[in-house]
Coordinates of N, CA and C in Angstrom, one line a residue:
M1 N 0.8 -1.3 0.0 CA 0.1 -0.1 -0.1 C 1.0 1.0 0.2
P2 N 0.5 2.0 -0.7 CA 1.3 3.5 -0.5 C 1.3 4.3 0.7
M3 N 2.4 4.9 1.2 CA 2.5 5.5 2.2 C 1.5 6.8 2.2
P4 N 1.0 7.2 3.4 CA 0.2 8.4 3.3 C 1.0 9.6 3.2
T5 N 0.7 10.9 2.6 CA 1.5 11.8 2.5 C 1.6 12.6 3.6
E6 N 2.7 13.1 4.2 CA 2.7 13.8 5.3 C 3.6 15.2 5.1
Q7 N 2.8 16.2 4.6 CA 3.9 17.2 4.3 C 4.1 18.1 5.4
I8 N 5.4 18.6 5.3 CA 6.0 19.5 6.4 C 5.8 20.7 6.3
V9 N 5.0 21.4 6.9 CA 4.8 22.9 6.5 C 5.8 23.7 7.2
R10 N 6.4 24.6 6.3 CA 7.3 25.4 6.9 C 6.7 26.9 7.9
R11 N 6.9 27.0 9.0 CA 6.5 27.8 10.0 C 7.4 29.2 9.7
K12 N 6.5 30.5 10.0 CA 7.4 31.6 10.0 C 8.5 31.8 11.0
L13 N 9.3 32.2 10.9 CA 10.5 32.7 11.7 C 9.9 33.1 13.2
S14 N 9.1 34.2 12.9 CA 8.2 34.7 14.1 C 7.7 33.6 15.0
T15 N 7.0 32.8 14.3 CA 6.2 31.7 15.0 C 7.1 31.0 15.8
E16 N 8.4 30.6 15.0 CA 9.3 29.4 15.8 C 9.7 30.5 17.0
V17 N 10.0 31.7 17.2 CA 10.5 32.4 18.3 C 9.7 32.7 19.0
Y18 N 8.4 32.8 18.7 CA 7.0 32.8 19.7 C 7.1 31.7 20.6
E19 N 7.3 30.4 19.9 CA 7.2 29.1 20.5 C 8.2 29.1 21.7
R20 N 9.5 29.5 21.4 CA 10.7 29.4 22.2 C 10.6 30.2 23.4
L21 N 10.3 31.4 23.0 CA 10.0 32.4 23.9 C 8.9 32.1 25.1
R22 N 7.8 31.4 24.6 CA 6.6 31.0 25.1 C 7.2 29.7 26.2
A23 N 7.8 28.9 25.7 CA 8.3 27.9 26.5 C 9.4 28.6 27.7
M24 N 10.0 29.7 27.4 CA 10.8 30.3 28.5 C 10.2 30.6 29.7
I25 N 9.1 31.1 29.2 CA 8.0 31.6 30.4 C 7.1 30.6 31.0
T26 N 6.8 29.5 30.3 CA 6.0 28.6 31.0 C 6.9 27.4 31.5
S27 N 8.0 27.3 31.4 CA 8.8 26.5 32.1 C 9.5 27.2 33.3
G28 N 9.3 28.4 33.4 CA 9.7 29.1 34.6 C 11.3 29.6 34.4
Q29 N 11.5 29.5 33.3 CA 13.0 30.1 33.2 C 13.2 31.6 33.1
V30 N 12.2 32.2 32.8 CA 12.0 33.7 33.3 C 10.6 33.7 33.9
R31 N 10.5 34.3 35.3 CA 9.3 34.4 35.9 C 8.5 35.7 35.9
P32 N 7.4 35.9 36.4 CA 6.8 36.9 36.4 C 7.3 38.2 37.2
G33 N 7.5 39.4 36.3 CA 8.4 40.4 36.8 C 9.6 40.5 36.7
D34 N 10.3 39.4 35.8 CA 11.4 39.4 35.3 C 11.6 39.8 34.2
Q35 N 12.6 40.6 33.7 CA 12.9 41.3 32.2 C 13.3 40.1 31.5
M36 N 12.7 40.2 30.1 CA 13.1 39.3 28.8 C 14.7 39.7 28.3
P37 N 15.4 39.0 27.8 CA 17.0 39.5 27.5 C 16.5 40.8 26.3
S38 N 17.5 41.1 26.0 CA 17.2 42.2 25.1 C 17.1 41.5 23.7
E39 N 16.6 42.6 22.9 CA 16.4 42.1 21.1 C 17.6 41.6 20.6
R40 N 18.8 42.3 21.0 CA 20.1 41.9 20.2 C 20.6 40.6 20.9
E41 N 20.1 40.2 22.2 CA 20.5 38.9 22.7 C 19.6 37.8 22.3
L42 N 18.6 38.0 21.9 CA 17.7 37.2 21.2 C 17.8 36.7 19.9
M43 N 18.3 37.7 19.2 CA 18.8 37.8 17.8 C 20.0 36.9 17.6
E44 N 21.0 37.2 18.7 CA 22.0 36.4 18.5 C 21.8 34.6 18.9
R45 N 20.9 34.7 19.7 CA 20.4 33.6 20.5 C 19.9 32.6 19.4
F46 N 18.8 33.1 18.5 CA 18.2 32.2 17.8 C 18.8 32.5 16.4
G47 N 19.5 33.4 15.9 CA 19.9 33.6 14.5 C 19.1 34.1 13.7
V48 N 18.1 34.9 14.2 CA 17.1 35.6 13.5 C 17.3 37.2 13.3
G49 N 16.5 37.8 12.5 CA 16.4 39.3 12.8 C 15.4 39.8 13.5
R50 N 15.7 41.0 13.9 CA 14.9 42.1 14.4 C 13.3 41.6 14.5
P51 N 12.9 41.9 12.9 CA 11.6 41.7 12.9 C 10.8 40.6 13.3
A52 N 11.5 39.4 13.4 CA 11.0 37.8 13.8 C 10.9 38.4 15.5
I53 N 11.7 38.9 16.1 CA 11.7 38.8 17.6 C 10.9 39.9 17.9
R54 N 10.6 41.1 17.2 CA 9.7 42.3 17.7 C 7.9 41.3 17.4
E55 N 7.8 40.9 16.5 CA 6.6 40.3 15.9 C 6.1 39.1 17.0
A56 N 7.1 38.1 17.3 CA 6.9 37.2 18.7 C 6.6 38.0 19.9
M57 N 7.5 38.9 19.9 CA 7.2 39.7 21.3 C 5.9 40.2 21.5
Q58 N 5.5 41.0 20.0 CA 4.3 41.7 20.0 C 3.0 40.3 20.4
A59 N 3.3 39.3 19.8 CA 2.6 38.1 19.7 C 2.1 37.8 21.6
L60 N 3.3 37.6 22.0 CA 3.3 37.4 23.4 C 2.5 38.4 24.4
E61 N 2.4 39.6 24.0 CA 1.9 40.8 24.7 C 0.3 40.7 24.5
K62 N 0.0 40.4 23.3 CA -1.4 40.0 23.0 C -2.0 38.8 23.7
S63 N -1.1 37.8 23.9 CA -1.4 36.9 24.9 C -1.5 37.1 26.4
G64 N -1.0 38.1 26.7 CA -1.1 38.6 28.2 C 0.3 38.1 28.8
L65 N 1.1 37.7 28.1 CA 2.4 37.1 29.1 C 3.5 38.2 29.0
L66 N 3.5 39.1 28.4 CA 4.7 40.1 28.5 C 3.8 41.6 28.5
A67 N 4.5 42.3 29.1 CA 4.1 43.7 29.2 C 5.4 44.4 28.4
I68 N 5.2 45.1 27.4 CA 6.0 46.0 26.8 C 5.8 47.4 26.7
Q69 N 7.1 48.2 27.1 CA 6.9 49.7 27.4 C 8.0 50.4 26.5
H70 N 7.9 51.4 25.9 CA 9.0 51.8 25.1 C 10.0 52.2 25.8
G71 N 11.3 51.8 25.2 CA 12.4 52.4 25.9 C 13.2 51.5 26.9
E72 N 12.3 50.2 27.3 CA 12.5 49.4 28.1 C 12.5 48.0 27.6
R73 N 12.9 46.9 28.5 CA 13.0 45.4 28.2 C 11.5 45.1 28.3
A74 N 11.3 44.3 27.6 CA 9.8 43.7 28.1 C 9.8 42.8 29.1
R75 N 8.9 43.0 29.8 CA 8.8 42.1 31.3 C 7.7 41.0 31.3
V76 N 8.0 40.0 32.1 CA 6.9 38.9 32.0 C 5.9 39.5 33.1
T77 N 4.7 39.1 32.4 CA 3.7 39.6 33.8 C 3.1 38.2 34.4
E78 N 2.5 39.0 35.4 CA 1.9 37.9 36.4 C 0.5 37.7 36.2
P79 N -0.1 36.6 35.1 CA -1.3 36.2 34.9 C -2.3 36.3 35.9
T80 N -3.4 37.3 35.7 CA -4.7 37.2 36.2 C -6.1 36.8 35.8
P81 N -6.9 36.4 36.6 CA -8.3 36.2 35.9 C -8.6 37.5 35.0
R82 N -8.5 38.7 35.7 CA -8.9 40.0 34.8 C -8.0 39.9 33.5
S83 N -6.8 39.6 33.5 CA -5.9 39.9 32.4 C -6.2 38.9 31.3
L84 N -6.9 37.7 31.5 CA -7.2 36.6 31.0 C -8.4 36.7 30.2
F85 N -9.5 37.3 31.0 CA -10.8 37.6 30.5 C -10.6 39.0 29.6
G86 N -9.6 39.7 29.8 CA -9.4 41.1 28.8 C -9.0 40.6 27.7
Q87 N -8.1 39.7 27.5 CA -7.8 39.3 26.2 C -8.8 38.9 25.3
L88 N -10.0 38.6 25.7 CA -11.3 38.0 25.1 C -12.2 39.5 24.3
D89 N -11.7 40.6 25.2 CA -12.6 41.7 24.9 C -13.0 42.0 23.3
D90 N -11.8 42.1 22.3 CA -11.8 42.4 21.2 C -12.8 41.4 20.3
A91 N -12.3 40.2 20.8 CA -13.0 39.0 20.0 C -14.7 39.1 20.6
A92 N -15.0 39.5 21.9 CA -16.1 39.3 22.1 C -17.1 40.5 21.6
Q93 N -16.2 41.6 21.2 CA -17.2 42.7 20.6 C -17.2 42.4 19.0
I94 N -16.5 41.9 18.4 CA -16.7 41.4 17.2 C -17.6 40.5 16.9
M95 N -17.8 39.2 18.0 CA -18.7 38.4 18.0 C -20.2 39.0 18.2
L96 N -20.3 39.9 19.0 CA -21.6 40.8 19.7 C -22.1 41.5 18.3
S97 N -21.2 42.2 17.7 CA -21.6 43.0 16.5 C -21.7 42.1 15.3
T98 N -21.4 40.9 15.0 CA -21.6 40.4 14.0 C -22.3 39.0 13.8
S99 N -22.7 38.7 15.1 CA -23.5 37.4 15.2 C -25.2 37.7 15.8
P100 N -26.0 37.8 15.0 CA -27.2 37.9 15.5 C -27.8 37.4 16.9
G101 N -27.3 36.3 17.1 CA -28.0 35.7 18.3 C -27.0 36.0 19.6
A102 N -25.8 36.6 19.2 CA -24.8 36.4 20.3 C -25.3 37.3 21.7
L103 N -26.0 38.6 21.4 CA -26.4 39.4 22.2 C -27.0 38.6 23.4
G104 N -28.1 37.8 22.8 CA -29.1 37.0 23.3 C -28.4 35.9 24.3
H105 N -27.7 35.3 23.7 CA -26.9 34.2 24.4 C -25.9 34.7 25.5
L106 N -25.5 36.0 25.4 CA -24.7 36.3 26.4 C -25.6 37.1 27.6
K107 N -26.9 37.4 27.2 CA -27.7 38.0 28.4 C -28.2 36.5 29.1
E108 N -28.3 35.4 28.4 CA -28.9 34.0 29.0 C -27.7 33.5 29.9
A109 N -26.6 33.9 29.5 CA -25.3 33.3 30.1 C -25.1 34.0 31.5
R110 N -25.4 35.5 31.3 CA -24.9 36.2 32.5 C -26.0 36.0 33.8
I111 N -27.5 35.7 33.2 CA -28.4 34.8 34.2 C -28.2 33.8 34.6
F112 N -27.6 32.9 33.9 CA -27.1 31.5 34.5 C -26.1 31.8 35.9
F113 N -25.1 32.7 35.4 CA -24.1 32.9 36.1 C -24.4 33.5 37.1
E114 N -25.2 34.6 37.3 CA -25.3 35.7 38.5 C -26.4 35.0 39.4
R115 N -27.2 34.1 38.9 CA -28.0 33.6 39.8 C -27.4 32.5 40.9
G116 N -26.3 32.0 40.4 CA -25.6 31.0 41.3 C -24.8 31.6 42.1
I117 N -24.1 33.1 41.4 CA -23.1 34.0 42.2 C -24.2 34.5 43.5
A118 N -25.3 35.0 43.3 CA -26.3 35.4 44.1 C -26.4 34.4 45.2
R119 N -26.6 33.1 45.1 CA -26.8 32.2 45.9 C -25.3 32.0 46.8
R120 N -24.4 32.1 46.2 CA -23.0 31.8 46.9 C -22.8 33.1 47.7
A121 N -23.1 34.3 47.4 CA -22.8 35.3 48.0 C -23.5 35.4 49.4
A122 N -24.8 34.8 49.3 CA -25.9 34.8 50.6 C -25.3 33.9 51.6
E123 N -24.6 32.9 51.0 CA -23.8 32.0 52.0 C -22.7 32.2 52.6
T124 N -22.0 33.2 52.2 CA -20.7 33.4 52.2 C -20.3 35.1 52.8
A125 N -21.4 36.0 52.6 CA -21.2 37.4 52.9 C -21.0 37.8 54.2
T126 N -20.1 38.9 54.4 CA -19.6 39.3 55.7 C -20.4 40.6 55.9
P127 N -20.4 41.1 57.3 CA -21.0 42.3 57.6 C -20.3 43.4 56.5
A128 N -19.0 43.2 56.4 CA -18.6 44.3 55.7 C -18.9 43.9 54.0
D129 N -18.9 42.9 53.7 CA -19.9 42.9 52.2 C -21.1 43.5 52.0
V130 N -21.9 43.1 53.1 CA -23.3 44.0 53.1 C -23.3 45.4 53.2
A131 N -22.4 45.7 53.7 CA -22.2 47.3 54.0 C -21.5 48.0 52.9
A132 N -20.8 47.5 52.1 CA -20.3 47.8 50.8 C -21.3 47.8 49.6
L133 N -22.2 46.7 49.5 CA -23.4 46.8 48.5 C -24.3 47.7 49.2
G134 N -24.7 47.9 50.3 CA -25.4 49.2 50.9 C -24.8 50.6 50.2
E135 N -23.6 50.9 50.3 CA -23.1 52.0 50.0 C -23.1 52.1 48.1
L136 N -23.2 51.3 47.6 CA -23.2 51.1 46.2 C -24.6 51.3 45.9
I137 N -25.6 51.0 46.6 CA -27.0 51.2 46.5 C -27.2 52.8 46.5
E138 N -26.6 53.1 47.7 CA -26.8 54.8 48.0 C -26.0 55.5 46.8
A139 N -24.9 55.0 46.3 CA -24.3 55.8 45.1 C -25.1 56.0 44.1
Q140 N -25.9 54.8 43.7 CA -26.8 54.9 42.5 C -28.0 55.6 42.9
R141 N -28.4 55.6 44.2 CA -29.5 56.6 44.4 C -29.4 58.0 44.1
R142 N -28.1 58.5 44.5 CA -27.5 59.9 44.4 C -27.3 60.1 42.9
A143 N -27.2 59.1 42.0 CA -26.7 59.3 40.5 C -28.2 59.2 39.4
L144 N -29.2 59.1 40.4 CA -30.5 59.2 39.7 C -30.5 60.5 38.8
G145 N -31.1 59.9 37.5 CA -31.0 61.1 36.4 C -30.0 61.5 35.7
E146 N -28.7 60.8 36.3 CA -27.3 60.8 35.6 C -27.0 59.3 34.9
A147 N -27.3 59.2 33.6 CA -27.1 57.7 33.0 C -25.7 57.4 33.3
D148 N -24.8 57.8 33.0 CA -23.6 57.2 33.1 C -23.3 57.0 34.5
A149 N -23.3 57.7 35.2 CA -22.9 57.4 36.6 C -23.8 56.3 37.1
F150 N -25.1 56.4 36.8 CA -25.8 55.2 37.5 C -25.7 53.8 37.2
I151 N -25.3 53.7 35.7 CA -25.1 52.6 35.1 C -23.6 52.1 35.5
A152 N -22.6 52.9 35.9 CA -21.4 52.6 36.4 C -21.6 52.2 37.7
A153 N -22.5 52.3 38.5 CA -22.5 52.1 40.0 C -23.5 50.9 40.1
D154 N -24.3 50.7 39.1 CA -25.1 49.5 38.9 C -24.0 48.3 38.5
M155 N -23.0 48.5 37.4 CA -22.0 47.6 37.4 C -21.3 47.2 38.5
R156 N -20.8 48.1 39.4 CA -20.2 47.9 40.5 C -20.9 47.0 41.4
F157 N -22.1 47.1 41.6 CA -23.0 46.5 42.4 C -22.5 45.1 42.0
H158 N -23.0 44.5 40.9 CA -22.9 43.3 40.6 C -21.6 42.5 40.5
V159 N -20.5 43.5 40.2 CA -19.2 42.9 40.5 C -18.9 42.7 41.8
R160 N -19.3 43.6 42.8 CA -18.9 43.7 44.4 C -19.6 42.0 44.7
I161 N -20.8 41.8 44.1 CA -21.6 40.5 44.7 C -20.5 39.5 44.1
A162 N -20.3 39.4 43.0 CA -19.3 38.4 42.5 C -18.2 38.2 43.2
A163 N -17.8 39.3 43.9 CA -16.4 39.3 44.6 C -16.6 38.6 46.2
I164 N -17.6 38.6 46.5 CA -18.2 38.1 47.9 C -17.4 36.6 48.2
P165 N -17.8 35.6 47.3 CA -17.3 34.3 47.6 C -15.7 34.0 47.7
G166 N -14.8 35.1 47.1 CA -13.6 35.3 47.1 C -12.8 34.4 46.2
N167 N -13.7 34.1 44.9 CA -13.0 33.6 43.8 C -12.5 34.6 42.7
P168 N -11.5 34.7 42.6 CA -11.3 35.9 41.6 C -11.6 35.7 40.0
I169 N -11.9 34.5 39.8 CA -12.4 34.1 38.5 C -14.0 34.5 38.5
F170 N -14.7 34.4 39.5 CA -15.9 34.9 39.6 C -16.1 36.5 39.2
E171 N -15.1 37.1 40.2 CA -15.3 38.6 39.9 C -14.8 39.1 38.5
A172 N -13.7 38.5 38.0 CA -13.2 39.0 36.8 C -14.1 38.6 35.6
M173 N -15.0 37.1 35.9 CA -16.0 36.8 34.7 C -17.1 38.1 34.7
A174 N -17.5 38.4 36.0 CA -18.6 39.5 35.9 C -18.3 40.8 35.3
E175 N -17.0 40.8 35.7 CA -16.5 42.3 35.0 C -16.8 42.4 33.6
A176 N -16.1 41.2 33.3 CA -15.8 41.0 31.6 C -17.5 40.9 30.7
M177 N -18.2 40.2 31.4 CA -19.6 40.3 30.8 C -20.2 41.4 30.9
L178 N -20.0 42.2 32.0 CA -20.8 43.6 32.0 C -20.0 44.4 31.0
G179 N -18.9 44.4 31.1 CA -18.1 45.2 29.8 C -18.5 44.9 28.8
W180 N -18.5 44.0 28.2 CA -19.3 43.5 27.0 C -20.7 44.0 26.7
L181 N -21.4 43.7 27.8 CA -23.0 44.1 27.4 C -22.8 45.9 27.6
K182 N -21.8 46.5 28.2 CA -22.4 47.7 28.3 C -22.4 48.7 27.1
E183 N -22.1 48.3 25.9 CA -22.0 49.2 24.8 C -23.5 49.1 24.3
Y184 N -24.2 47.9 24.6 CA -25.4 47.7 24.0 C -26.6 48.1 25.2
H185 N -26.3 48.8 26.2 CA -27.2 49.3 27.0 C -27.7 50.7 26.8
T186 N -28.9 50.4 26.4 CA -29.7 51.9 26.2 C -29.9 52.7 27.4
E187 N -30.5 54.0 27.2 CA -30.6 54.7 28.5 C -32.4 54.8 28.3
M188 N -32.7 53.7 28.1 CA -34.3 53.6 28.4 C -34.7 53.4 29.5
L189 N -33.9 53.1 30.6 CA -34.1 53.2 31.9 C -34.2 54.5 32.4
I190 N -33.4 55.2 32.1 CA -33.4 56.8 32.5 C -34.7 57.7 31.9
W191 N -35.0 57.3 30.9 CA -35.9 57.8 29.9 C -37.3 57.2 30.5
T192 N -37.5 56.3 30.8 CA -38.8 55.8 31.5 C -39.2 55.6 32.9
G193 N -37.9 56.2 33.7 CA -38.1 55.8 35.0 C -37.7 54.5 35.7
K194 N -37.3 53.8 34.7 CA -37.0 52.4 35.5 C -35.9 52.2 36.2
E195 N -35.1 53.3 36.4 CA -34.0 53.2 37.4 C -34.7 53.0 38.7
R196 N -35.7 53.5 39.0 CA -36.4 53.1 40.2 C -36.8 51.7 40.5
F197 N -36.8 51.3 39.5 CA -37.1 49.6 39.5 C -35.9 48.8 39.8
T198 N -34.9 49.5 39.0 CA -33.2 49.0 39.4 C -33.0 48.9 41.0
L199 N -33.3 50.1 41.4 CA -32.9 50.3 42.9 C -33.6 49.4 44.0
A200 N -35.1 49.3 43.7 CA -35.8 48.4 44.4 C -35.2 47.0 44.2
E201 N -35.0 46.4 42.8 CA -34.6 45.1 42.8 C -33.0 45.0 43.3
H202 N -32.4 45.9 43.3 CA -31.1 45.8 43.9 C -31.1 45.7 45.6
E203 N -32.2 46.3 46.0 CA -32.6 46.4 47.6 C -32.8 45.1 48.0
R204 N -33.8 44.4 47.2 CA -34.1 43.2 47.4 C -33.2 42.1 47.4
I205 N -32.4 42.2 46.8 CA -31.1 41.4 46.2 C -30.2 41.5 47.5
L206 N -29.8 42.6 48.1 CA -29.2 42.8 49.4 C -29.8 42.3 50.4
E207 N -31.2 42.6 50.7 CA -31.8 42.0 51.9 C -31.7 40.7 51.9
A208 N -31.8 39.9 50.8 CA -31.8 38.3 50.8 C -30.2 38.0 51.1
I209 N -29.4 38.7 50.8 CA -27.9 38.5 50.9 C -27.5 38.6 52.6
A210 N -27.9 39.8 52.8 CA -28.0 40.1 54.4 C -28.7 39.0 55.4
A211 N -29.6 38.5 55.0 CA -30.6 37.7 55.7 C -30.0 36.3 55.5
R212 N -28.7 35.9 54.7 CA -28.2 34.9 54.3 C -29.2 33.7 53.9
D213 N -30.2 34.4 52.9 CA -31.3 33.7 52.4 C -31.0 33.3 50.8
A214 N -30.6 32.3 50.6 CA -29.7 31.8 49.3 C -30.9 31.8 48.1
E215 N -31.9 31.0 48.5 CA -33.1 31.0 47.6 C -33.4 32.2 47.3
A216 N -33.8 33.0 48.3 CA -34.4 34.6 48.0 C -33.4 35.4 47.1
A217 N -32.2 35.4 47.4 CA -31.1 35.9 46.7 C -31.2 35.7 45.3
E218 N -31.3 34.2 44.9 CA -31.4 33.9 43.4 C -32.2 34.1 42.9
R219 N -33.6 34.0 43.7 CA -34.9 34.5 42.9 C -34.8 36.4 42.6
A220 N -34.4 36.8 43.6 CA -34.3 38.1 43.4 C -33.4 38.6 42.3
M221 N -32.3 38.0 42.0 CA -31.4 38.4 41.1 C -32.0 37.9 39.8
V222 N -32.6 36.6 39.5 CA -33.0 36.2 38.4 C -34.3 37.2 37.9
E223 N -35.2 37.5 38.9 CA -36.2 38.5 38.0 C -35.7 39.9 37.8
H224 N -34.5 40.3 38.7 CA -34.0 41.5 38.0 C -33.2 41.6 36.9
L225 N -32.7 40.5 36.5 CA -31.8 40.5 35.3 C -33.0 40.2 34.0
E226 N -33.9 39.4 34.5 CA -34.8 38.9 33.2 C -35.5 40.2 32.9
R227 N -35.7 41.2 33.9 CA -36.4 42.4 33.5 C -35.4 43.3 32.7
S228 N -34.3 43.7 33.5 CA -33.6 44.4 32.9 C -32.7 44.0 31.5
A229 N -33.1 42.7 31.2 CA -32.1 42.2 30.0 C -32.8 43.0 28.6
A230 N -34.1 43.5 28.5 CA -34.6 44.1 27.7 C -33.8 45.5 27.4
L231 N -33.2 46.1 28.1 CA -32.6 47.4 28.2 C -31.2 47.1 27.3
Y232 N -30.8 45.8 27.2 CA -29.3 45.6 26.2 C -30.0 45.1 24.8
V233 N -29.5 46.1 23.6 CA -30.3 46.0 22.3 C -29.0 46.5 21.6
H234 N -29.4 46.0 20.2 CA -28.4 46.3 19.3 C -28.8 47.8 18.9
Q235 N -27.9 48.6 18.3 CA -28.4 49.8 17.9 C -29.3 49.9 16.8
G236 N -30.5 50.9 17.0 CA -31.4 50.6 15.8 C -32.7 49.7 16.1
V237 N -32.4 48.8 17.2 CA -33.5 47.8 17.2 C -34.0 48.2 18.3
E238 N -35.6 48.3 18.4 CA -36.1 48.6 19.5 C -36.2 47.7 20.6
A239 N -36.1 47.9 22.0 CA -36.0 47.1 23.0 C -37.5 46.7 23.1
V240 N -37.9 45.1 23.5 CA -39.0 44.6 23.8 C -39.2 44.7 25.3
S241 N -40.5 44.4 25.5 CA -41.0 44.4 27.0 C -40.3 43.1 27.6
A242 N -40.1 43.1 29.2 CA -39.8 41.9 29.7 C -40.6 41.0 29.8
P243 N -40.5 39.5 29.9 CA -41.5 38.7 29.9 C -42.5 38.9 30.9
S244 N -43.8 38.8 30.3 CA -45.2 38.6 31.1 C -45.3 38.2 32.4
T245 N -44.7 37.1 32.3 CA -44.7 35.8 33.6 C -43.7 36.6 34.7
R246 N -42.8 37.4 34.5 CA -42.1 38.2 35.7 C -42.7 39.4 36.2
T247 N -42.8 39.5 37.3 CA -43.1 41.0 38.1 C -42.2 42.0 38.4
T248 N -42.5 43.0 38.5 CA -41.4 43.9 38.9 C -41.8 45.0 40.1
A249 N -40.8 45.5 40.7 CA -41.3 46.3 41.9 C -42.3 47.6 41.6

């Protein structure tokens, strides 16, 4: 039988350099906070030109593994959940703007995620957590009629709840999803007075968390997010009413 063909694909020099530099980082040869060798040292080490080194370093920066500042050597970064999700920002925005169903899927994913977070927060919240959430609600109250400030306080409230369980991935994920959704938030809540619904719903969520009532916290969060989901729409698309099976304050 004839042997199957297995073509060897030649890779770009910058790709080879990228793989070698990445291996230096993942193996611990250089650690977070360390400076990378200079461009000249890397050129001599790998026998390649400056363009291949720079292209590889830029790819590592986009991957969140290096920090590059003009006039200084690249430095190995400390990976964090926030930096990990931050790398998805551009791709997420492209997906949301080009895929018709992506915004709906993201809103559904947010409800699925935050209902669990609300339960966990009710189980683990400290008096300091409860006080911090209360302060954020008061900040929202002071921002009534000011769309940007009100929405910013709204986002901080949800991210703060995600921070309560002490898992940094929860907090980073909440922050990322809210950031991706923000572009699609209409000011409909300001125009129609729905900001007061939001305040009342946030208060019910906080009351349930303070009472350590996980079921009530989850229920209040789902009702809040299902109503407010209609406020996130593509430009030029009129927001629809919240599901009639849900009640609001």
